[in-house]
Coordinates of C-alpha atoms in Angstrom, one line a residue:
A22 CA 0.0 0.0 0.0
D23 CA 1.2 3.5 -0.9
S24 CA 1.4 6.3 1.7
F25 CA 0.8 9.9 0.6
L26 CA -0.7 13.2 1.9
A27 CA -4.3 13.1 3.2
R28 CA -5.1 16.2 1.2
E29 CA -4.6 14.3 -2.0
L30 CA -7.3 11.8 -1.3
V31 CA -10.4 11.8 -3.6
P32 CA -13.7 9.9 -3.3
G33 CA -13.1 6.3 -4.4
D34 CA -9.7 5.8 -2.9
V35 CA -9.2 2.9 -0.6
V36 CA -7.7 3.7 2.9
L37 CA -6.1 1.3 5.4
L38 CA -6.7 2.2 9.1
N39 CA -4.5 1.0 12.0
V40 CA -4.2 1.8 15.7
G41 CA -3.2 5.4 16.4
D42 CA -4.2 6.7 12.9
R43 CA -6.3 9.9 12.4
V44 CA -9.0 9.1 9.9
P45 CA -8.1 11.3 6.9
A46 CA -11.6 11.6 5.3
D47 CA -15.2 10.2 5.7
I48 CA -14.7 6.5 4.9
R49 CA -17.3 3.8 4.2
L50 CA -15.8 0.7 5.8
F51 CA -15.8 -2.6 3.9
E52 CA -13.5 -4.6 6.1
T53 CA -13.0 -4.3 9.9
N54 CA -11.1 -6.3 12.5
D55 CA -12.2 -5.4 16.0
L56 CA -12.2 -1.7 14.9
T57 CA -13.1 0.9 17.5
I58 CA -12.7 4.6 16.9
D59 CA -12.6 7.5 19.4
E60 CA -15.3 10.0 18.2
S61 CA -15.4 12.0 21.5
S62 CA -14.2 15.2 19.8
F63 CA -17.1 14.8 17.3
T64 CA -20.0 13.3 19.3
G65 CA -19.0 13.9 22.9
E66 CA -19.3 10.2 23.8
T67 CA -16.4 9.0 26.0
E68 CA -16.7 5.4 25.0
P69 CA -15.0 4.6 21.6
A70 CA -17.5 3.6 18.9
K71 CA -17.3 0.0 17.6
K72 CA -17.4 -0.1 13.8
N73 CA -18.6 -2.8 11.4
I74 CA -19.4 -3.2 7.7
D75 CA -23.2 -3.9 8.1
S76 CA -25.6 -1.6 6.2
V77 CA -27.3 1.1 8.2
I78 CA -30.8 1.4 6.6
R79 CA -32.0 4.5 8.3
P80 CA -29.6 6.3 10.7
N81 CA -31.3 8.4 13.4
G82 CA -29.3 11.5 12.5
A83 CA -26.7 11.0 15.3
H84 CA -23.2 10.3 14.2
S85 CA -23.0 7.4 16.6
S86 CA -25.7 5.6 14.6
N87 CA -23.5 5.4 11.4
T88 CA -21.6 2.4 12.6
N89 CA -20.1 1.6 9.1
I90 CA -18.6 5.1 8.6
A91 CA -15.2 6.3 9.9
F92 CA -15.4 10.1 10.2
M93 CA -12.7 12.5 9.3
G94 CA -10.6 13.7 12.2
T95 CA -11.5 10.9 14.6
L96 CA -8.8 8.5 16.1
V97 CA -8.4 4.7 15.7
R98 CA -8.2 3.3 19.2
C99 CA -8.2 -0.4 18.5
G100 CA -8.1 -2.9 15.6
N101 CA -7.8 -2.2 12.0
G102 CA -9.9 -1.8 8.9
K103 CA -10.2 -0.8 5.2
G104 CA -12.7 1.5 3.6
I105 CA -13.4 3.6 0.6
V106 CA -13.4 7.4 0.7
V107 CA -16.9 8.8 0.3
S108 CA -16.3 12.5 1.1
T109 CA -13.4 14.8 1.7
G110 CA -12.8 18.4 2.8
T111 CA -15.9 20.6 3.1
N112 CA -18.1 17.7 2.0
S113 CA -17.2 15.6 5.0
E114 CA -19.1 15.7 8.3
F115 CA -16.1 17.6 9.8
G116 CA -16.4 20.0 6.8
S117 CA -20.1 20.6 7.4
V118 CA -19.4 21.7 11.0
F119 CA -16.7 24.0 9.6
K120 CA -19.2 25.5 7.0
M121 CA -21.7 26.1 9.8
M122 CA -19.0 27.9 11.6
L123 CA -18.2 30.2 8.6
E124 CA -21.9 31.1 8.3
E125 CA -22.1 32.3 11.9
E126 CA -20.8 35.8 12.8
A127 CA -19.2 36.4 16.2
P128 CA -21.4 38.9 18.1
K129 CA -20.1 42.2 19.3
T130 CA -19.0 42.3 23.0
P131 CA -21.0 44.4 25.5
L132 CA -18.0 46.9 25.6
Q133 CA -18.1 47.3 21.8
K134 CA -21.9 47.8 21.9
S135 CA -21.6 50.5 24.6
M136 CA -18.7 52.2 22.8
D137 CA -20.8 52.3 19.6
S138 CA -23.7 53.7 21.5
L139 CA -21.5 56.4 23.1
G140 CA -20.1 57.3 19.7
T141 CA -23.6 57.7 18.3
Q142 CA -24.8 59.8 21.2
L143 CA -21.7 62.1 21.1
S144 CA -22.2 62.6 17.3
I145 CA -25.9 63.6 17.8
Y146 CA -25.1 66.0 20.7
S147 CA -22.1 67.5 18.7
F148 CA -24.2 68.2 15.6
G149 CA -27.0 69.6 17.8
I150 CA -24.6 72.0 19.5
I151 CA -23.1 73.1 16.1
G152 CA -26.6 73.8 14.8
L153 CA -27.6 75.7 17.9
I154 CA -24.5 77.9 17.9
M155 CA -24.8 78.6 14.2
L156 CA -28.4 79.6 14.7
V157 CA -27.6 81.9 17.6
G158 CA -24.7 83.5 15.7
W159 CA -26.9 84.0 12.6
I160 CA -29.7 85.7 14.7
Q161 CA -27.0 88.0 16.3
G162 CA -25.8 88.8 12.8
R163 CA -22.2 87.4 13.3
P164 CA -20.1 86.2 10.3
I165 CA -21.2 82.7 9.3
M166 CA -17.6 81.4 8.8
E167 CA -16.6 82.6 12.3
M168 CA -19.6 80.8 13.9
F169 CA -18.8 77.7 11.9
T170 CA -15.2 77.7 13.2
I171 CA -16.3 78.1 16.8
S172 CA -18.9 75.3 16.4
V173 CA -16.4 72.8 14.9
S174 CA -13.9 73.7 17.7
L175 CA -16.6 72.9 20.4
A176 CA -17.5 69.7 18.6
V177 CA -13.9 68.5 18.5
A178 CA -13.5 69.4 22.2
A179 CA -16.6 67.3 23.0
I180 CA -15.0 64.1 21.5
P181 CA -13.0 62.2 24.1
E182 CA -9.8 61.5 22.1
G183 CA -8.1 59.9 25.1
L184 CA -10.9 57.3 25.6
P185 CA -9.7 54.7 23.1
I186 CA -6.2 54.9 24.5
V187 CA -7.4 54.5 28.1
V188 CA -9.7 51.6 27.2
T189 CA -7.0 49.8 25.2
V190 CA -4.4 50.2 28.0
T191 CA -6.9 49.0 30.7
L192 CA -7.9 46.0 28.6
A193 CA -4.2 45.2 27.8
L194 CA -3.5 45.2 31.6
G195 CA -6.4 42.7 32.0
V196 CA -5.0 40.5 29.2
M197 CA -1.6 40.4 31.0
R198 CA -3.2 39.5 34.3
M199 CA -5.2 36.7 32.6
A200 CA -2.0 35.4 30.9
K201 CA -0.4 35.0 34.4
R202 CA -3.4 32.8 35.3
N203 CA -2.8 30.6 32.2
A204 CA -5.5 32.1 30.1
I205 CA -4.6 33.4 26.6
V206 CA -7.0 36.1 25.5
K207 CA -7.1 36.5 21.7
K208 CA -9.2 39.7 21.5
L209 CA -8.8 42.6 23.9
P210 CA -12.6 43.3 24.5
T211 CA -13.0 39.7 25.6
V212 CA -11.6 40.6 29.0
E213 CA -14.5 42.9 29.7
T214 CA -17.0 40.4 28.3
L215 CA -15.8 37.8 30.8
G216 CA -17.0 40.1 33.6
C217 CA -20.5 40.5 32.1
V218 CA -21.2 36.7 31.5
N219 CA -24.3 35.5 33.3
V220 CA -24.7 32.1 31.7
I221 CA -22.0 29.5 31.0
C222 CA -22.7 26.6 28.8
S223 CA -20.0 23.9 29.2
D224 CA -19.2 20.8 27.2
K225 CA -18.7 17.7 29.4
T226 CA -16.3 15.4 27.7
G227 CA -12.7 16.9 27.8
T228 CA -13.9 20.1 29.5
I229 CA -15.7 19.3 32.7
T230 CA -14.0 15.9 32.5
R231 CA -10.5 15.0 31.2
N232 CA -11.8 12.5 28.5
E233 CA -9.6 9.8 30.2
M234 CA -11.4 6.8 31.6
T235 CA -10.5 6.1 35.2
A236 CA -11.3 3.3 37.7
T237 CA -12.8 5.0 40.7
V238 CA -14.2 2.2 42.8
L239 CA -13.8 -1.5 43.2
V240 CA -15.6 -4.2 45.2
T241 CA -13.9 -7.6 45.7
S242 CA -15.9 -10.9 45.9
D243 CA -15.2 -11.0 49.7
G244 CA -16.9 -7.6 50.2
Y245 CA -13.9 -5.3 50.5
I246 CA -14.6 -1.9 49.0
A247 CA -11.8 0.5 47.8
E248 CA -11.9 3.9 46.2
L249 CA -9.2 5.0 43.8
T250 CA -7.9 8.6 43.7
G251 CA -6.2 10.3 40.8
A252 CA -7.2 10.5 37.2
G253 CA -5.6 9.8 33.8
Y254 CA -3.4 7.0 32.5
N255 CA -0.7 7.1 35.2
D256 CA 0.1 5.9 38.7
H257 CA -0.7 9.3 40.4
G258 CA -3.2 8.1 43.1
Q259 CA -3.9 5.6 45.8
V260 CA -6.1 2.6 46.5
L261 CA -8.0 3.6 49.6
L262 CA -9.7 0.7 51.4
H263 CA -12.9 1.3 53.4
K264 CA -12.6 0.3 57.0
C265 CA -12.2 -3.5 57.4
D266 CA -11.1 -6.1 60.0
F267 CA -8.4 -7.7 57.8
P268 CA -6.5 -5.1 55.8
D269 CA -3.8 -7.6 54.7
K270 CA -6.4 -10.0 53.3
A271 CA -8.2 -7.0 51.7
R272 CA -5.0 -5.9 50.0
E273 CA -4.5 -9.4 48.7
S274 CA -8.1 -9.5 47.3
V275 CA -7.6 -6.2 45.6
H276 CA -4.3 -7.5 44.1
Q277 CA -6.1 -10.6 42.8
L278 CA -8.9 -8.5 41.2
L279 CA -6.5 -5.9 39.6
E280 CA -4.2 -8.8 38.4
V281 CA -7.1 -10.2 36.3
G282 CA -7.8 -6.7 34.8
A283 CA -4.1 -6.1 34.0
V284 CA -3.4 -9.6 32.4
C285 CA -6.7 -9.8 30.4
N286 CA -5.7 -6.6 28.7
N287 CA -4.3 -5.5 25.3
A288 CA -3.6 -1.8 26.2
S289 CA -0.3 -0.3 27.2
I290 CA 0.7 3.0 28.9
I291 CA 3.9 4.7 27.8
N292 CA 4.8 8.0 29.5
E293 CA 1.2 8.6 30.4
L294 CA 0.1 8.0 26.8
L295 CA -2.4 5.3 26.2
L296 CA -2.1 2.8 23.3
G297 CA -5.4 0.8 23.2
Q298 CA -8.9 1.0 24.6
P299 CA -9.6 3.6 27.3
T300 CA -11.4 1.1 29.5
E301 CA -8.4 -1.3 29.5
G302 CA -6.1 1.7 30.1
A303 CA -8.1 2.5 33.2
L304 CA -7.6 -1.0 34.5
L305 CA -3.8 -0.8 33.9
A306 CA -3.7 2.6 35.7
A307 CA -5.6 1.1 38.7
A308 CA -3.1 -1.7 38.9
M309 CA -0.2 0.8 38.8
K310 CA -1.7 2.7 41.7
H311 CA -1.6 -0.5 43.7
G312 CA 2.1 -0.9 42.9
M313 CA 1.5 -3.5 40.2
Y314 CA 3.6 -2.7 37.1
N315 CA 4.0 -4.9 34.0
V316 CA 1.8 -7.7 35.5
G317 CA 1.2 -9.2 32.1
D318 CA 4.9 -9.9 31.7
R319 CA 4.7 -12.6 34.4
Y320 CA 2.5 -14.7 32.2
V321 CA 2.8 -16.3 28.7
R322 CA -0.3 -15.8 26.8
L323 CA -1.4 -19.0 25.0
Q324 CA -4.7 -18.0 23.6
E325 CA -7.0 -15.0 23.4
Y326 CA -10.8 -14.8 23.1
P327 CA -11.4 -11.2 22.0
F328 CA -14.2 -9.0 23.2
S329 CA -17.3 -8.9 21.0
S330 CA -20.6 -7.1 21.4
E331 CA -22.4 -10.4 21.5
Q332 CA -20.2 -12.1 24.0
K333 CA -19.6 -8.9 26.1
M334 CA -16.5 -10.5 27.6
M335 CA -12.8 -11.1 26.9
A336 CA -10.7 -14.0 28.1
V337 CA -7.0 -15.0 27.8
K338 CA -5.5 -18.4 28.5
C339 CA -2.1 -18.0 30.2
S340 CA 0.6 -19.9 32.0
S341 CA 3.0 -18.4 34.5
K342 CA 6.6 -17.8 33.4
Y343 CA 8.1 -18.2 36.8
D344 CA 6.0 -20.8 38.8
R345 CA 7.2 -24.4 38.7
D346 CA 3.6 -25.5 38.2
K347 CA 3.0 -24.4 34.6
G348 CA -0.7 -25.0 34.8
E349 CA -3.0 -23.1 32.5
V350 CA -5.3 -20.4 33.9
Y351 CA -8.0 -18.3 32.2
F352 CA -8.3 -14.6 33.1
V353 CA -11.7 -13.2 32.1
K354 CA -13.3 -9.7 32.2
G355 CA -16.6 -8.3 30.9
A356 CA -20.2 -7.7 31.7
I357 CA -21.3 -9.2 35.0
E358 CA -24.5 -10.8 33.5
K359 CA -22.3 -12.7 31.1
I360 CA -19.5 -13.7 33.5
L361 CA -21.5 -14.8 36.7
P362 CA -23.3 -17.7 34.9
K363 CA -19.8 -19.1 34.0
C364 CA -18.7 -18.9 37.6
T365 CA -19.1 -21.9 40.0
S366 CA -17.4 -20.3 43.0
Y367 CA -16.1 -17.1 44.3
S368 CA -13.0 -16.0 46.2
W369 CA -13.4 -15.4 50.0
N370 CA -10.3 -14.3 51.9
G371 CA -8.0 -16.5 49.8
N372 CA -10.3 -19.5 49.8
V373 CA -12.6 -20.7 47.0
T374 CA -16.3 -20.9 48.1
P375 CA -19.2 -22.4 46.1
L376 CA -21.4 -19.8 44.4
T377 CA -25.0 -20.0 45.5
A378 CA -28.0 -18.3 43.7
A379 CA -28.4 -15.9 46.7
K380 CA -24.8 -14.8 46.5
Q381 CA -25.1 -14.4 42.8
Q382 CA -28.0 -12.0 43.3
E383 CA -26.0 -10.1 45.9
F384 CA -23.1 -9.6 43.4
M385 CA -25.6 -8.5 40.7
A386 CA -27.1 -5.9 43.2
E387 CA -23.6 -4.6 44.0
A388 CA -23.0 -4.1 40.3
H389 CA -26.4 -2.4 39.8
E390 CA -25.7 0.1 42.6
I391 CA -22.4 1.1 41.0
A392 CA -24.0 1.3 37.5
K393 CA -26.7 3.7 38.9
K394 CA -24.0 6.2 39.7
G395 CA -23.1 6.4 36.0
L396 CA -20.1 4.2 36.1
R397 CA -19.3 1.4 33.7
V398 CA -19.1 -1.9 35.6
M399 CA -16.4 -4.4 34.6
S400 CA -16.5 -7.8 36.4
M401 CA -13.4 -10.1 36.8
A402 CA -13.0 -13.9 37.1
K403 CA -10.3 -16.5 36.7
G404 CA -10.2 -20.3 36.6
T405 CA -8.9 -23.5 35.0
T406 CA -11.7 -23.6 32.4
L407 CA -14.1 -21.1 30.9
Q408 CA -17.1 -23.0 32.5
D409 CA -15.6 -23.3 35.9
L410 CA -14.5 -19.8 36.9
V411 CA -13.8 -18.2 40.3
Y412 CA -15.5 -14.7 40.6
V413 CA -13.1 -12.1 42.1
G414 CA -15.0 -8.8 42.0
I415 CA -16.0 -5.7 40.0
V416 CA -14.4 -2.4 39.0
G417 CA -16.4 0.8 38.4
I418 CA -14.9 3.0 35.6
C419 CA -15.9 6.5 34.5
D420 CA -14.6 9.7 33.0
P421 CA -14.4 11.7 36.3
P422 CA -14.8 15.5 36.6
R423 CA -11.6 17.5 36.8
P424 CA -10.4 18.5 40.3
Q425 CA -11.9 21.8 41.5
V426 CA -14.8 21.8 39.0
R427 CA -17.3 21.5 41.8
E428 CA -15.8 24.4 43.7
A429 CA -15.7 26.5 40.5
I430 CA -19.4 25.9 39.9
T431 CA -20.3 26.8 43.5
I432 CA -18.4 30.1 43.2
L433 CA -20.1 30.8 39.8
K434 CA -23.6 30.1 41.3
E435 CA -22.9 32.4 44.3
S436 CA -21.8 35.1 41.9
G437 CA -25.2 34.8 40.1
V438 CA -23.9 33.0 37.0
Q439 CA -26.0 30.0 35.7
V440 CA -24.1 26.9 34.6
K441 CA -25.5 24.5 32.0
M442 CA -23.9 21.2 30.8
V443 CA -24.2 20.6 27.1
T444 CA -23.0 17.1 26.1
G445 CA -23.3 14.5 23.3
D446 CA -23.1 11.7 25.9
S447 CA -25.9 9.5 27.2
V448 CA -28.5 10.7 29.8
D449 CA -27.2 8.4 32.6
T450 CA -23.6 9.6 32.2
A451 CA -24.6 13.2 31.9
V452 CA -26.8 13.2 35.0
A453 CA -24.2 11.3 37.0
I454 CA -21.5 13.8 36.2
A455 CA -23.9 16.7 36.8
Q456 CA -24.7 15.4 40.3
L457 CA -21.0 15.0 41.1
I458 CA -20.2 18.6 40.2
G459 CA -23.3 20.1 42.0
L460 CA -25.7 20.9 39.2
E461 CA -29.4 20.4 39.8
V462 CA -30.8 17.5 37.8
L463 CA -34.6 17.3 38.3
P464 CA -36.4 15.6 35.4
S465 CA -37.7 19.0 34.2
Q466 CA -34.1 20.3 34.1
V467 CA -32.8 17.6 31.7
M468 CA -33.4 17.7 28.0
S469 CA -32.2 15.8 24.9
G470 CA -31.0 17.1 21.5
E471 CA -33.9 15.2 19.8
Q472 CA -36.4 17.2 21.9
L473 CA -34.6 20.5 21.0
D474 CA -35.0 19.6 17.3
T475 CA -38.8 19.5 17.6
F476 CA -39.1 22.9 19.3
T477 CA -39.9 26.3 17.6
E478 CA -37.9 29.4 18.5
T479 CA -40.5 30.5 21.0
E480 CA -40.6 27.1 22.7
L481 CA -36.8 27.1 22.8
D482 CA -36.7 30.5 24.5
E483 CA -39.2 29.3 27.1
A484 CA -37.6 25.9 27.8
I485 CA -33.8 26.5 27.6
P486 CA -33.4 29.0 30.6
R487 CA -34.9 26.4 32.9
V488 CA -32.8 23.4 31.8
T489 CA -29.4 22.7 33.4
V490 CA -28.3 19.4 31.5
F491 CA -28.6 18.9 27.8
Y492 CA -27.6 15.4 26.5
R493 CA -27.2 13.7 23.1
V494 CA -26.8 17.2 21.5
S495 CA -25.4 17.8 18.0
P496 CA -23.3 20.9 17.0
K497 CA -26.5 22.4 15.6
N498 CA -28.3 21.9 18.9
K499 CA -25.4 23.6 20.8
L500 CA -25.7 26.6 18.4
S501 CA -29.5 26.8 18.9
I502 CA -29.0 26.8 22.7
V503 CA -26.5 29.7 22.6
K504 CA -28.7 31.7 20.2
S505 CA -31.8 31.1 22.4
L506 CA -30.0 32.3 25.5
Q507 CA -28.8 35.4 23.7
R508 CA -32.3 36.2 22.4
T509 CA -33.6 36.1 26.0
G510 CA -31.0 38.8 27.0
H511 CA -28.2 36.6 28.5
I512 CA -24.5 37.2 28.0
V513 CA -23.3 33.6 27.1
G514 CA -19.9 32.1 27.8
M515 CA -19.3 28.7 26.1
T516 CA -16.5 26.3 27.0
G517 CA -15.5 23.3 24.9
D518 CA -12.7 21.2 23.4
G519 CA -14.1 19.2 20.5
V520 CA -15.0 19.8 16.8
N521 CA -18.7 19.7 17.8
D522 CA -18.2 22.7 20.1
G523 CA -16.7 25.0 17.4
V524 CA -19.9 26.6 16.0
A525 CA -21.2 27.4 19.5
L526 CA -17.9 28.8 20.6
K527 CA -17.9 31.2 17.7
K528 CA -21.5 32.3 18.3
A529 CA -21.2 32.7 22.1
D530 CA -20.4 36.2 23.5
I531 CA -17.2 34.6 24.7
G532 CA -15.8 31.2 23.5
I533 CA -13.4 29.5 25.8
A534 CA -11.3 26.6 24.4
M535 CA -9.3 24.0 26.3
G536 CA -5.6 24.4 25.4
K537 CA -4.0 21.1 26.2
N538 CA -6.5 18.6 24.8
G539 CA -8.6 20.9 22.7
T540 CA -8.9 20.5 18.9
D541 CA -7.3 23.1 16.6
V542 CA -10.8 24.0 15.3
C543 CA -11.8 25.1 18.8
K544 CA -8.7 27.1 19.5
E545 CA -9.1 28.9 16.2
T546 CA -12.7 30.0 16.8
A547 CA -12.4 30.7 20.6
D548 CA -11.8 34.1 22.1
M549 CA -9.9 32.7 25.0
I550 CA -7.7 29.6 25.5
L551 CA -7.0 27.9 28.8
V552 CA -3.5 26.5 28.9

């Protein structure tokens, strides 16, 4: 296969996709091998989208429903595939967002509006004074030219020539202060707008959260509960056990649980950079926080049963490199409803205990409780055969909020600024994160993008000010939310990091982009960049 610049691609070209590749155009896939693509910058969904070659008869309009298309600008997380280019440049989905952005004009800032108003008023007053003086002079019989000269002199004196300089210097000082706080301001009047904002619409994935899956809680089969601190694909954090009678046995149980997650795993973390699936990266990071590095290297992998959407589980058959007993052992992870039926026993303080129906229900209830908090539940088991497994526990994984987000939202609320979350993610995840950061999530305050599509402008203007969480929203929905708030007299700040935020960032009174993980589209359209 030849390699050449992506800009030279034309519809009809065949493209090969591998792990780590950026998709160069919109591609209709005709061959996939466990292909998953991170579309979070496009759709706002944290979980990578699984791709296949099946026909999609009637997509529901959301990008996530087009399971046979790889979108331009997205990232291949796992597997590989081949496809034929169907659209490039401005004809691609990425391009359609860009076109929407070009069609929208950035609004004038409150300072620019008040300066325009002041200029208009001064002009009217100046012309009025000129006319009045000319009239008085004419009545008194004075020379017209002399009166005209006096009138113009008075008009010039009335214009505050120093005002633009004073305003510019004051704003420049504000920009310098913001720069010291790691905020790059691209336009001077933005500084003043920031002080006028009374509604902030924030994207979730990558803005409120880090867009890095993290294991936050684990429950072992013998009932020990631990919380994990830190976020991201690194070992910065601790495994904090809840109060228990046998801390040594609890540590051993946690070790056994995390060992399964780290061995039954195809991801790797190099210098805090993840290669592979985010969920598997979260399990590796959890093991590292427990002091378990390169656990997979202690075993020889003999066979792998890859994860599939039907099986909802992954298994590996291994033998130990260093033990004299070279017996084969299966490490299994996946959905608890698929793994528990294959378990005949469970681990209890180092001993294997037969699994009863009552205990099975208890484990299911534990998993359900964690899932209700918006976490993805991953269960673990191991054993000598796939039909005779020993259940070892569950891990709860989510994309947690950044530190200090809750405090920042509390300060904003106390200052009279409304905060609204606008995300492309599912309702459960959106509500769970909203509760964690202190947003109110009554049923009447949660609305989907599909509902917004059915509303007229008047209905939007009535509904949007009351809602705090918008989920499953498209770039067009985000734009309509910002426009509606502006129509109802609000000064709107928009924060975001993905391609899907670009249009709303441009239309908002102040667009704020994330510097470290934000896309170039966002940084280009935003008025301010947080670094």
